[in-house]
Amino acid sequence: MEVKEGGVSEQSCKTLVIIPAYNEEANLGELLSDLKQKNGYFDILVVNDGSEDGTGEIAEAAGITKVINLPYNLGIGASVQTGFKFASENNYEFALQFDGDGQHKPEEIRKLLEIVRSNEADVAIGSRFTKKHDGFKSDSFRRTGIRIFEWVSYLLIRQKITDHTSGFRAFNRRSIEFLKDNYPVDFPEPEVVILLGRNGFRMKEVFTQMLERKGGVSSISLSRGPYYMIKVLLSMVMAAMRSKKMD
Amino acid sequence: MKYMMVLLPRLQIIAISGSIFFIFLLVYLIRKQRIKEEYSLLWLFFGFIFLLFSIWRDGLDYLAGLVGIAYPPAALFMLFILAFFFILIEFSVIISRLSDRNKNLTQEVAIQKAELKELKKKIKHLLRAEERSKKEKEQKSVE
C-alpha cells in the first residue's frame, strides 16, 4: 500500500505505538499514563516479552492499551516484530517503536510521526547524536561502539546514520510490511538500519532527547559488550550481503 | 612389519563390524520412526562410506596416499571427522530453521490470544446489552 502524496491528516490514518517490555514494571505504569494523557490519536500496544514481574498486569490495568503477552522470552527483536505483525494484520498505516524503559519522551512521538506522515521518509529514527553535547551521558566503551557502527554502516549503505542503537523509530506502511517478515531477532536495531538502507527505504534521523533510565537494567551490559559488538557487526555485514540491492 | 600384519586385520574387523552395527542401528531407528528419513540421509551416507573403506583396504591406502597420510587407518579417522563436521553443520541449519519457526508460531499464538481476549470482551458487552433490552421489553409488555 502506498502512502498518499503530500501527507494525510492525523485522524484519517491509524497509528500504532509499539512498546516492547521485558520486566519493566518499575517504569511501565508511569509511561502508559503519560502516553494516555498526551493524546488519543494513536493506539498503544504493549508486547510483554515473557516478563517474570507484573509487566503484563500493569499494561492490562492501563485500560486503553492493547496487550500481547508472549508466553516466554523471545528477545527484543521478536517482540518488536510481533508488533509489526499485529500492525499489518490490523491495517495500521503507521507504527512507532517506543522503548518501555522510560528513556524516550512521549512528547517527541509527534516529531517522528510527522516525518513518515508527510512522506519525507519511510522510516524516522530518533537520534541522540545529531546535535552535539545534549545531555545524554554514555561511557567511552559505548561511544566507541557507536562510532564503529556509524562507520561500518556508512560503508555498507552510504548513508550517515548517527544512532544505530536507538529504539525510538517511526515506520510507514511499506516498511511495516517489509519488517514484519524480515525483522532480526537478537540485537536488531543496527541490522535493521542496514536492511532498510539496502532495500531502498528512505531513512531520516531527527534529534530526540534520551533520559536516564528510571529503573530496570540495560539489555547490553558491559561484560557482554564485546560479544554484542561482534554479533552485531557480523549481522550487519550479513544483512548487507543478503539484501537484493547491490551497488 | 610383523606388528603391522597382526594389528591391521584386527582393526579392519573392528571397523567393518562397527560400520555394520552403525548402519543397522540407523535402519532400526528409521523403521521405528525415531529418526525422520530426511535427517538420516547424511548419517546413512557416511555409514556406507565407512563400510566401504573398512572392507576395501586398497581404496583406503589409495585415499591415504592421495592426501599424504602415512598410516592408512588414520584416513578412516579423517573420514570420521569430516562426517561429524558435515552432520553438525546440518544440525545447526536444522536448529536455526526450527527456532525461526518456533518464534513465528509463538508470535502468532500470542497475537491470536490477545485478539481472542478482546473479542470475548466485546461479546460479553453485546450479550449484556441484549439482555438489558430484553428485560426492558418484558417490563413494557407487562405494563
Coordinates of N, CA, C and O in Angstrom, one line a residue, chain A residues 76-228:
Chain A
I76 N 14.2 -8.8 22.3 CA 13.6 -7.5 21.8 C 13.2 -7.5 20.4 O 12.1 -7.0 20.0
G77 N 14.0 -8.2 19.5 CA 13.7 -8.2 18.1 C 12.4 -8.8 17.8 O 11.5 -8.3 17.1
A78 N 12.2 -10.0 18.3 CA 11.0 -10.8 18.1 C 9.7 -10.0 18.7 O 8.6 -10.1 18.2
S79 N 10.0 -9.3 19.8 CA 8.9 -8.6 20.4 C 8.4 -7.5 19.5 O 7.2 -7.3 19.2
V80 N 9.4 -6.7 19.0 CA 9.0 -5.6 18.1 C 8.4 -6.2 16.8 O 7.4 -5.6 16.3
Q81 N 8.9 -7.3 16.3 CA 8.3 -7.9 15.1 C 6.9 -8.3 15.4 O 6.0 -8.2 14.5
T82 N 6.6 -8.8 16.6 CA 5.2 -9.2 16.9 C 4.3 -7.9 16.7 O 3.2 -8.0 16.2
G83 N 4.8 -6.8 17.2 CA 4.1 -5.5 17.0 C 3.8 -5.2 15.5 O 2.7 -4.8 15.1
F84 N 4.8 -5.4 14.7 CA 4.7 -5.2 13.2 C 3.6 -6.1 12.6 O 2.8 -5.8 11.8
K85 N 3.7 -7.4 13.1 CA 2.7 -8.4 12.6 C 1.3 -7.9 12.9 O 0.4 -8.0 12.1
F86 N 1.2 -7.5 14.2 CA -0.1 -7.0 14.6 C -0.6 -5.8 13.8 O -1.7 -5.7 13.4
A87 N 0.3 -4.9 13.6 CA 0.0 -3.7 12.9 C -0.4 -4.0 11.5 O -1.4 -3.4 10.9
S88 N 0.3 -4.9 10.9 CA 0.0 -5.3 9.5 C -1.4 -5.9 9.4 O -2.2 -5.6 8.5
E89 N -1.7 -6.9 10.3 CA -3.0 -7.6 10.3 C -4.1 -6.6 10.5 O -5.2 -6.8 10.0
N90 N -3.9 -5.6 11.3 CA -5.0 -4.7 11.7 C -4.9 -3.4 10.9 O -5.5 -2.4 11.3
N91 N -4.2 -3.4 9.8 CA -4.2 -2.3 8.8 C -3.8 -1.0 9.4 O -4.5 0.0 9.1
Y92 N -2.8 -1.0 10.2 CA -2.3 0.3 10.7 C -1.4 0.9 9.6 O -0.7 0.3 8.9
E93 N -1.6 2.2 9.4 CA -0.9 3.0 8.4 C 0.5 3.3 8.8 O 1.5 3.3 8.0
F94 N 0.7 3.6 10.1 CA 2.0 3.9 10.7 C 2.2 3.2 12.0 O 1.3 2.9 12.7
A95 N 3.5 2.9 12.2 CA 3.8 2.3 13.5 C 5.0 3.0 14.1 O 5.8 3.6 13.4
L96 N 5.1 3.0 15.4 CA 6.1 3.7 16.1 C 6.7 2.8 17.2 O 5.9 2.2 17.9
Q97 N 8.0 2.6 17.2 CA 8.6 1.8 18.2 C 9.1 2.7 19.3 O 9.7 3.7 19.1
F98 N 8.7 2.3 20.6 CA 8.9 3.1 21.7 C 9.4 2.2 22.9 O 8.6 1.4 23.3
D99 N 10.6 2.4 23.4 CA 11.1 1.5 24.4 C 10.3 1.7 25.7 O 9.8 2.7 26.1
G100 N 10.1 0.5 26.4 CA 9.3 0.5 27.6 C 10.0 0.9 28.9 O 9.5 0.8 30.0
D101 N 11.3 1.4 28.8 CA 12.0 1.7 30.0 C 12.0 3.1 30.4 O 12.8 3.6 31.3
G102 N 11.2 4.0 29.7 CA 11.1 5.4 30.1 C 12.3 6.2 29.7 O 12.5 7.3 30.2
Q103 N 13.0 5.8 28.7 CA 14.1 6.6 28.2 C 13.7 7.6 27.1 O 14.5 8.5 26.9
H104 N 12.6 7.3 26.5 CA 12.2 8.3 25.5 C 11.1 9.2 26.0 O 10.4 8.8 26.9
K105 N 11.0 10.4 25.3 CA 10.0 11.3 25.8 C 8.7 11.2 24.9 O 8.8 11.4 23.7
P106 N 7.6 11.0 25.5 CA 6.3 10.9 24.8 C 6.0 12.1 23.9 O 5.4 12.0 22.9
E107 N 6.5 13.3 24.4 CA 6.2 14.5 23.6 C 6.9 14.4 22.2 O 6.4 15.1 21.3
E108 N 7.9 13.6 22.1 CA 8.7 13.6 20.8 C 8.1 12.6 19.8 O 8.6 12.6 18.7
I109 N 7.1 11.9 20.2 CA 6.5 10.9 19.3 C 6.0 11.7 18.0 O 6.2 11.2 16.9
R110 N 5.3 12.8 18.2 CA 4.8 13.6 17.2 C 5.9 14.0 16.1 O 5.6 13.9 14.9
K111 N 7.0 14.3 16.7 CA 8.2 14.7 15.8 C 8.5 13.7 14.8 O 8.8 13.9 13.6
L112 N 8.6 12.4 15.3 CA 9.0 11.3 14.4 C 7.8 11.0 13.5 O 8.1 10.7 12.3
L113 N 6.6 11.0 14.0 CA 5.5 10.6 13.1 C 5.3 11.6 12.0 O 5.0 11.2 10.9
E114 N 5.6 12.9 12.3 CA 5.4 13.9 11.2 C 6.2 13.5 10.0 O 5.8 13.7 8.9
I115 N 7.4 13.0 10.2 CA 8.3 12.7 9.1 C 7.7 11.6 8.2 O 7.7 11.7 7.0
V116 N 7.2 10.5 8.8 CA 6.6 9.5 7.9 C 5.3 9.9 7.4 O 4.8 9.5 6.3
R117 N 4.5 10.7 8.2 CA 3.2 11.1 7.7 C 3.3 12.0 6.5 O 2.5 11.9 5.6
S118 N 4.3 12.9 6.5 CA 4.4 13.8 5.4 C 5.2 13.2 4.3 O 5.5 13.8 3.3
N119 N 5.5 11.9 4.4 CA 6.1 11.1 3.4 C 7.5 11.7 3.0 O 8.0 11.6 1.9
E120 N 8.1 12.3 4.1 CA 9.5 12.8 3.9 C 10.5 11.6 3.9 O 11.5 11.7 3.2
A121 N 10.1 10.5 4.6 CA 11.0 9.3 4.6 C 10.0 8.1 5.0 O 8.9 8.3 5.4
D122 N 10.6 6.9 4.7 CA 9.8 5.7 5.1 C 10.0 5.4 6.5 O 9.1 4.8 7.2
V123 N 11.1 5.8 7.1 CA 11.5 5.5 8.4 C 12.1 6.7 9.1 O 13.0 7.3 8.5
A124 N 11.6 7.0 10.3 CA 12.2 8.1 11.0 C 12.9 7.5 12.3 O 12.4 6.7 12.9
I125 N 14.2 8.0 12.5 CA 14.9 7.4 13.6 C 15.2 8.6 14.6 O 15.7 9.6 14.2
G126 N 14.8 8.4 15.9 CA 15.2 9.3 16.9 C 16.6 9.2 17.3 O 17.0 8.1 17.7
S127 N 17.4 10.2 17.2 CA 18.8 10.0 17.4 C 19.3 10.9 18.6 O 18.8 12.0 18.7
R128 N 20.2 10.3 19.4 CA 20.8 11.1 20.5 C 21.9 12.0 20.0 O 22.3 12.9 20.7
F129 N 22.4 11.8 18.8 CA 23.7 12.4 18.5 C 23.7 13.4 17.3 O 24.7 13.9 16.9
T130 N 22.5 13.7 16.7 CA 22.5 14.6 15.6 C 22.9 16.0 16.1 O 23.5 16.8 15.4
K131 N 22.6 16.3 17.4 CA 23.1 17.5 18.0 C 24.3 17.2 18.9 O 24.3 16.1 19.5
K132 N 25.2 18.1 19.0 CA 26.4 17.8 19.9 C 26.0 18.2 21.4 O 25.2 19.1 21.6
H133 N 26.6 17.6 22.3 CA 26.5 18.0 23.8 C 25.1 18.1 24.2 O 24.7 19.1 24.7
D134 N 24.3 17.1 24.0 CA 23.0 17.3 24.5 C 22.6 16.3 25.6 O 21.7 15.4 25.5
G135 N 23.3 16.4 26.7 CA 22.8 15.7 27.9 C 23.1 14.2 28.1 O 23.4 13.8 29.2
F136 N 22.9 13.4 27.0 CA 23.0 12.0 27.3 C 24.4 11.6 27.6 O 25.3 11.7 26.8
K137 N 24.5 11.0 28.8 CA 25.8 10.5 29.2 C 26.0 9.1 28.8 O 25.1 8.3 28.9
S138 N 27.2 8.8 28.3 CA 27.5 7.4 27.8 C 29.0 7.2 28.1 O 29.8 8.1 27.9
D139 N 29.3 6.0 28.5 CA 30.8 5.8 28.8 C 31.5 5.6 27.5 O 30.9 5.4 26.4
S140 N 32.8 5.6 27.6 CA 33.7 5.6 26.3 C 33.5 4.3 25.6 O 33.7 4.3 24.3
F141 N 33.3 3.2 26.3 CA 33.1 1.9 25.6 C 31.9 2.0 24.6 O 32.0 1.7 23.4
R142 N 30.8 2.5 25.1 CA 29.6 2.6 24.3 C 29.8 3.6 23.2 O 29.4 3.4 22.0
R143 N 30.5 4.7 23.5 CA 30.7 5.7 22.4 C 31.6 5.1 21.3 O 31.3 5.4 20.1
T144 N 32.6 4.4 21.7 CA 33.5 3.8 20.6 C 32.6 2.8 19.8 O 32.7 2.9 18.5
G145 N 31.8 2.0 20.4 CA 31.0 1.1 19.7 C 30.0 1.8 18.7 O 29.9 1.4 17.6
I146 N 29.5 2.9 19.2 CA 28.5 3.7 18.4 C 29.2 4.3 17.2 O 28.7 4.2 16.0
R147 N 30.5 4.7 17.4 CA 31.3 5.2 16.3 C 31.5 4.2 15.2 O 31.4 4.4 14.0
I148 N 31.9 3.0 15.7 CA 32.2 1.9 14.8 C 30.9 1.5 13.9 O 31.0 1.4 12.7
F149 N 29.8 1.5 14.6 CA 28.6 1.2 13.9 C 28.4 2.3 12.8 O 28.0 2.0 11.6
E150 N 28.6 3.5 13.1 CA 28.3 4.6 12.2 C 29.2 4.4 11.0 O 28.8 4.6 9.8
W151 N 30.5 4.1 11.2 CA 31.5 3.9 10.2 C 31.1 2.7 9.3 O 31.1 2.8 8.0
V152 N 30.9 1.6 9.9 CA 30.6 0.4 9.1 C 29.3 0.6 8.3 O 29.2 0.2 7.1
S153 N 28.3 1.2 8.9 CA 27.0 1.3 8.2 C 27.2 2.3 7.0 O 26.6 2.1 6.0
Y154 N 28.1 3.3 7.2 CA 28.3 4.2 6.1 C 28.9 3.5 4.9 O 28.5 3.7 3.8
L155 N 29.8 2.6 5.2 CA 30.5 1.8 4.2 C 29.4 0.9 3.5 O 29.5 0.7 2.3
L156 N 28.5 0.4 4.2 CA 27.5 -0.6 3.6 C 26.3 0.1 2.9 O 25.9 -0.5 1.9
I157 N 25.9 1.2 3.4 CA 24.7 1.8 2.8 C 24.9 3.2 2.3 O 24.0 3.8 1.8
R158 N 26.0 3.8 2.5 CA 26.4 5.1 2.0 C 25.4 6.1 2.5 O 24.9 7.0 1.8
Q159 N 25.0 6.0 3.8 CA 24.1 6.9 4.3 C 24.5 7.2 5.8 O 24.9 6.2 6.5
K160 N 24.5 8.4 6.2 CA 25.0 8.7 7.5 C 23.9 8.6 8.6 O 23.0 9.4 8.6
I161 N 24.0 7.5 9.3 CA 23.1 7.4 10.5 C 23.9 7.4 11.7 O 24.9 6.7 11.9
T162 N 23.6 8.3 12.7 CA 24.4 8.5 13.8 C 24.1 7.6 15.0 O 24.9 7.3 15.8
D163 N 22.8 7.2 15.1 CA 22.4 6.5 16.3 C 21.8 5.2 15.9 O 20.6 5.0 15.8
H164 N 22.6 4.1 15.8 CA 22.1 2.9 15.3 C 21.4 2.1 16.4 O 20.7 1.2 16.1
T165 N 21.6 2.4 17.6 CA 21.0 1.6 18.7 C 19.7 2.2 19.2 O 19.1 1.7 20.1
S166 N 19.3 3.3 18.6 CA 18.1 4.0 19.0 C 16.9 3.0 18.9 O 16.7 2.4 17.8
G167 N 16.1 3.0 19.9 CA 14.9 2.1 19.8 C 13.7 3.0 19.7 O 12.6 2.6 20.0
F168 N 13.9 4.2 19.1 CA 12.8 5.2 19.0 C 12.6 5.5 17.5 O 13.4 6.3 17.0
R169 N 11.7 4.8 16.9 CA 11.6 4.9 15.4 C 10.2 4.9 14.9 O 9.3 4.3 15.5
A170 N 9.9 5.6 13.8 CA 8.6 5.6 13.2 C 8.7 4.9 11.8 O 9.7 5.1 11.1
F171 N 7.6 4.2 11.5 CA 7.6 3.5 10.2 C 6.3 3.7 9.4 O 5.2 3.9 10.0
N172 N 6.4 3.8 8.1 CA 5.2 3.8 7.3 C 4.8 2.4 6.9 O 5.4 1.4 7.2
R173 N 3.7 2.4 6.2 CA 3.0 1.1 5.9 C 4.0 0.1 5.1 O 4.1 -1.0 5.4
R174 N 4.7 0.7 4.2 CA 5.6 -0.1 3.3 C 6.7 -0.7 4.2 O 7.0 -1.9 4.0
S175 N 7.3 0.0 5.1 CA 8.3 -0.5 5.9 C 7.8 -1.5 7.0 O 8.4 -2.5 7.3
I176 N 6.5 -1.3 7.4 CA 5.9 -2.3 8.3 C 5.8 -3.6 7.6 O 6.1 -4.7 8.2
E177 N 5.3 -3.6 6.4 CA 5.1 -4.8 5.6 C 6.4 -5.5 5.4 O 6.5 -6.7 5.4
F178 N 7.5 -4.7 5.2 CA 8.8 -5.4 4.9 C 9.3 -6.0 6.2 O 9.8 -7.1 6.3
L179 N 9.2 -5.2 7.3 CA 9.9 -5.7 8.6 C 9.1 -6.8 9.3 O 9.7 -7.5 10.0
K180 N 7.8 -6.9 9.0 CA 7.1 -8.0 9.7 C 7.6 -9.3 9.3 O 7.5 -10.3 10.0
D181 N 8.2 -9.4 8.1 CA 8.8 -10.7 7.7 C 10.3 -10.7 7.8 O 10.9 -11.8 7.7
N182 N 10.9 -9.6 8.0 CA 12.4 -9.6 7.9 C 13.1 -9.0 9.2 O 14.2 -8.7 9.2
Y183 N 12.3 -8.9 10.3 CA 12.9 -8.3 11.5 C 13.9 -9.3 12.1 O 13.6 -10.4 12.4
P184 N 15.2 -8.8 12.4 CA 16.1 -9.7 13.0 C 15.8 -9.9 14.5 O 15.1 -9.1 15.1
V185 N 16.4 -11.0 15.0 CA 16.0 -11.4 16.4 C 16.8 -10.8 17.5 O 16.3 -10.2 18.4
D186 N 18.1 -11.0 17.5 CA 18.9 -10.8 18.7 C 19.1 -9.4 19.2 O 18.5 -8.9 20.1
F187 N 20.0 -8.7 18.5 CA 20.2 -7.3 18.8 C 19.9 -6.5 17.5 O 20.8 -6.2 16.7
P188 N 18.6 -6.2 17.3 CA 18.2 -5.9 15.9 C 18.5 -4.5 15.4 O 18.6 -4.4 14.2
E189 N 18.6 -3.5 16.3 CA 18.5 -2.2 15.8 C 19.5 -1.8 14.7 O 19.1 -1.3 13.6
P190 N 20.8 -2.1 14.9 CA 21.7 -1.7 13.8 C 21.5 -2.5 12.5 O 21.6 -1.9 11.4
E191 N 21.1 -3.7 12.7 CA 20.9 -4.6 11.5 C 19.7 -4.0 10.7 O 19.8 -4.1 9.4
V192 N 18.7 -3.6 11.4 CA 17.5 -3.1 10.7 C 17.9 -1.9 9.8 O 17.4 -1.8 8.7
V193 N 18.8 -1.0 10.3 CA 19.2 0.1 9.5 C 19.8 -0.3 8.2 O 19.5 0.2 7.1
I194 N 20.7 -1.3 8.2 CA 21.3 -1.9 7.0 C 20.3 -2.5 6.1 O 20.2 -2.2 4.9
L195 N 19.4 -3.3 6.7 CA 18.4 -4.0 5.9 C 17.5 -2.9 5.1 O 17.3 -3.0 3.9
L196 N 17.1 -1.9 5.9 CA 16.3 -0.9 5.2 C 17.0 -0.1 4.2 O 16.5 0.1 3.1
G197 N 18.3 0.3 4.5 CA 19.1 1.0 3.6 C 19.3 0.3 2.3 O 19.2 0.8 1.2
R198 N 19.6 -1.0 2.4 CA 19.9 -1.8 1.3 C 18.7 -2.2 0.4 O 18.9 -2.5 -0.7
N199 N 17.6 -2.1 1.0 CA 16.4 -2.4 0.3 C 15.6 -1.2 -0.2 O 14.4 -1.2 -0.5
G200 N 16.3 -0.1 -0.2 CA 15.8 1.1 -0.8 C 14.8 1.9 0.0 O 14.0 2.7 -0.5
F201 N 14.8 1.8 1.3 CA 13.9 2.6 2.2 C 14.6 3.9 2.5 O 15.8 3.9 2.8
R202 N 13.8 5.0 2.5 CA 14.4 6.2 2.9 C 14.4 6.4 4.4 O 13.3 6.3 5.0
M203 N 15.5 6.7 5.0 CA 15.6 6.9 6.4 C 15.9 8.3 6.7 O 16.7 9.0 6.0
K204 N 15.4 8.8 7.8 CA 15.7 10.2 8.2 C 15.9 10.2 9.8 O 15.0 9.7 10.5
E205 N 17.0 10.9 10.2 CA 17.2 11.0 11.7 C 16.7 12.4 12.1 O 16.9 13.4 11.5
V206 N 16.1 12.4 13.3 CA 15.8 13.6 14.0 C 16.4 13.5 15.4 O 16.4 12.5 16.0
F207 N 16.7 14.7 15.9 CA 17.2 14.7 17.3 C 16.1 14.4 18.3 O 15.1 15.0 18.2
T208 N 16.3 13.4 19.2 CA 15.4 13.3 20.3 C 16.2 13.1 21.5 O 17.3 12.6 21.5
Q209 N 15.7 13.6 22.6 CA 16.4 13.6 23.9 C 16.2 12.2 24.4 O 15.2 11.5 24.2
M210 N 17.2 11.7 25.2 CA 17.1 10.4 25.8 C 17.4 10.6 27.3 O 18.4 11.2 27.7
L211 N 16.4 10.1 28.1 CA 16.5 10.3 29.5 C 17.3 9.2 30.2 O 17.4 8.1 29.6
E212 N 17.8 9.4 31.3 CA 18.5 8.3 32.1 C 17.4 7.3 32.5 O 16.3 7.7 32.6
R213 N 17.8 6.1 32.6 CA 16.9 5.0 32.9 C 16.3 5.3 34.3 O 17.1 5.7 35.2
K214 N 15.0 5.1 34.5 CA 14.4 5.3 35.8 C 14.5 4.0 36.6 O 14.5 4.0 37.8
G215 N 14.6 2.9 36.0 CA 14.6 1.6 36.7 C 15.0 0.5 35.7 O 15.1 0.8 34.5
G216 N 15.1 -0.7 36.2 CA 15.4 -1.8 35.3 C 16.9 -1.7 34.8 O 17.6 -0.8 35.2
V217 N 17.3 -2.7 34.0 CA 18.7 -2.6 33.6 C 18.8 -2.7 32.0 O 17.9 -3.2 31.4
S218 N 19.8 -2.1 31.5 CA 20.0 -2.1 30.0 C 20.2 -3.6 29.5 O 20.7 -4.4 30.2
S219 N 19.7 -3.8 28.3 CA 19.8 -5.2 27.8 C 21.3 -5.5 27.4 O 21.6 -6.6 27.2
I220 N 22.1 -4.5 27.3 CA 23.5 -4.7 27.0 C 24.4 -4.3 28.1 O 24.7 -3.2 28.4
S221 N 24.9 -5.3 28.9 CA 25.8 -5.0 30.0 C 27.2 -4.8 29.5 O 27.5 -5.3 28.4
L222 N 28.1 -4.3 30.3 CA 29.5 -4.0 29.8 C 30.2 -5.3 29.5 O 31.0 -5.4 28.6
S223 N 30.0 -6.3 30.4 CA 30.8 -7.5 30.2 C 30.4 -8.2 28.9 O 31.2 -8.9 28.3
R224 N 29.1 -8.0 28.4 CA 28.7 -8.6 27.2 C 29.0 -7.7 26.0 O 28.7 -8.1 24.9
G225 N 29.6 -6.6 26.3 CA 29.9 -5.6 25.2 C 30.6 -6.2 24.0 O 30.1 -6.0 22.9
P226 N 31.7 -6.8 24.2 CA 32.5 -7.3 23.0 C 31.7 -8.3 22.2 O 31.6 -8.3 21.0
Y227 N 30.9 -9.2 22.9 CA 30.1 -10.2 22.3 C 29.1 -9.5 21.4 O 28.8 -9.8 20.3
Y228 N 28.5 -8.5 22.0 CA 27.4 -7.7 21.3 C 28.0 -7.1 20.1 O 27.4 -7.2 19.0

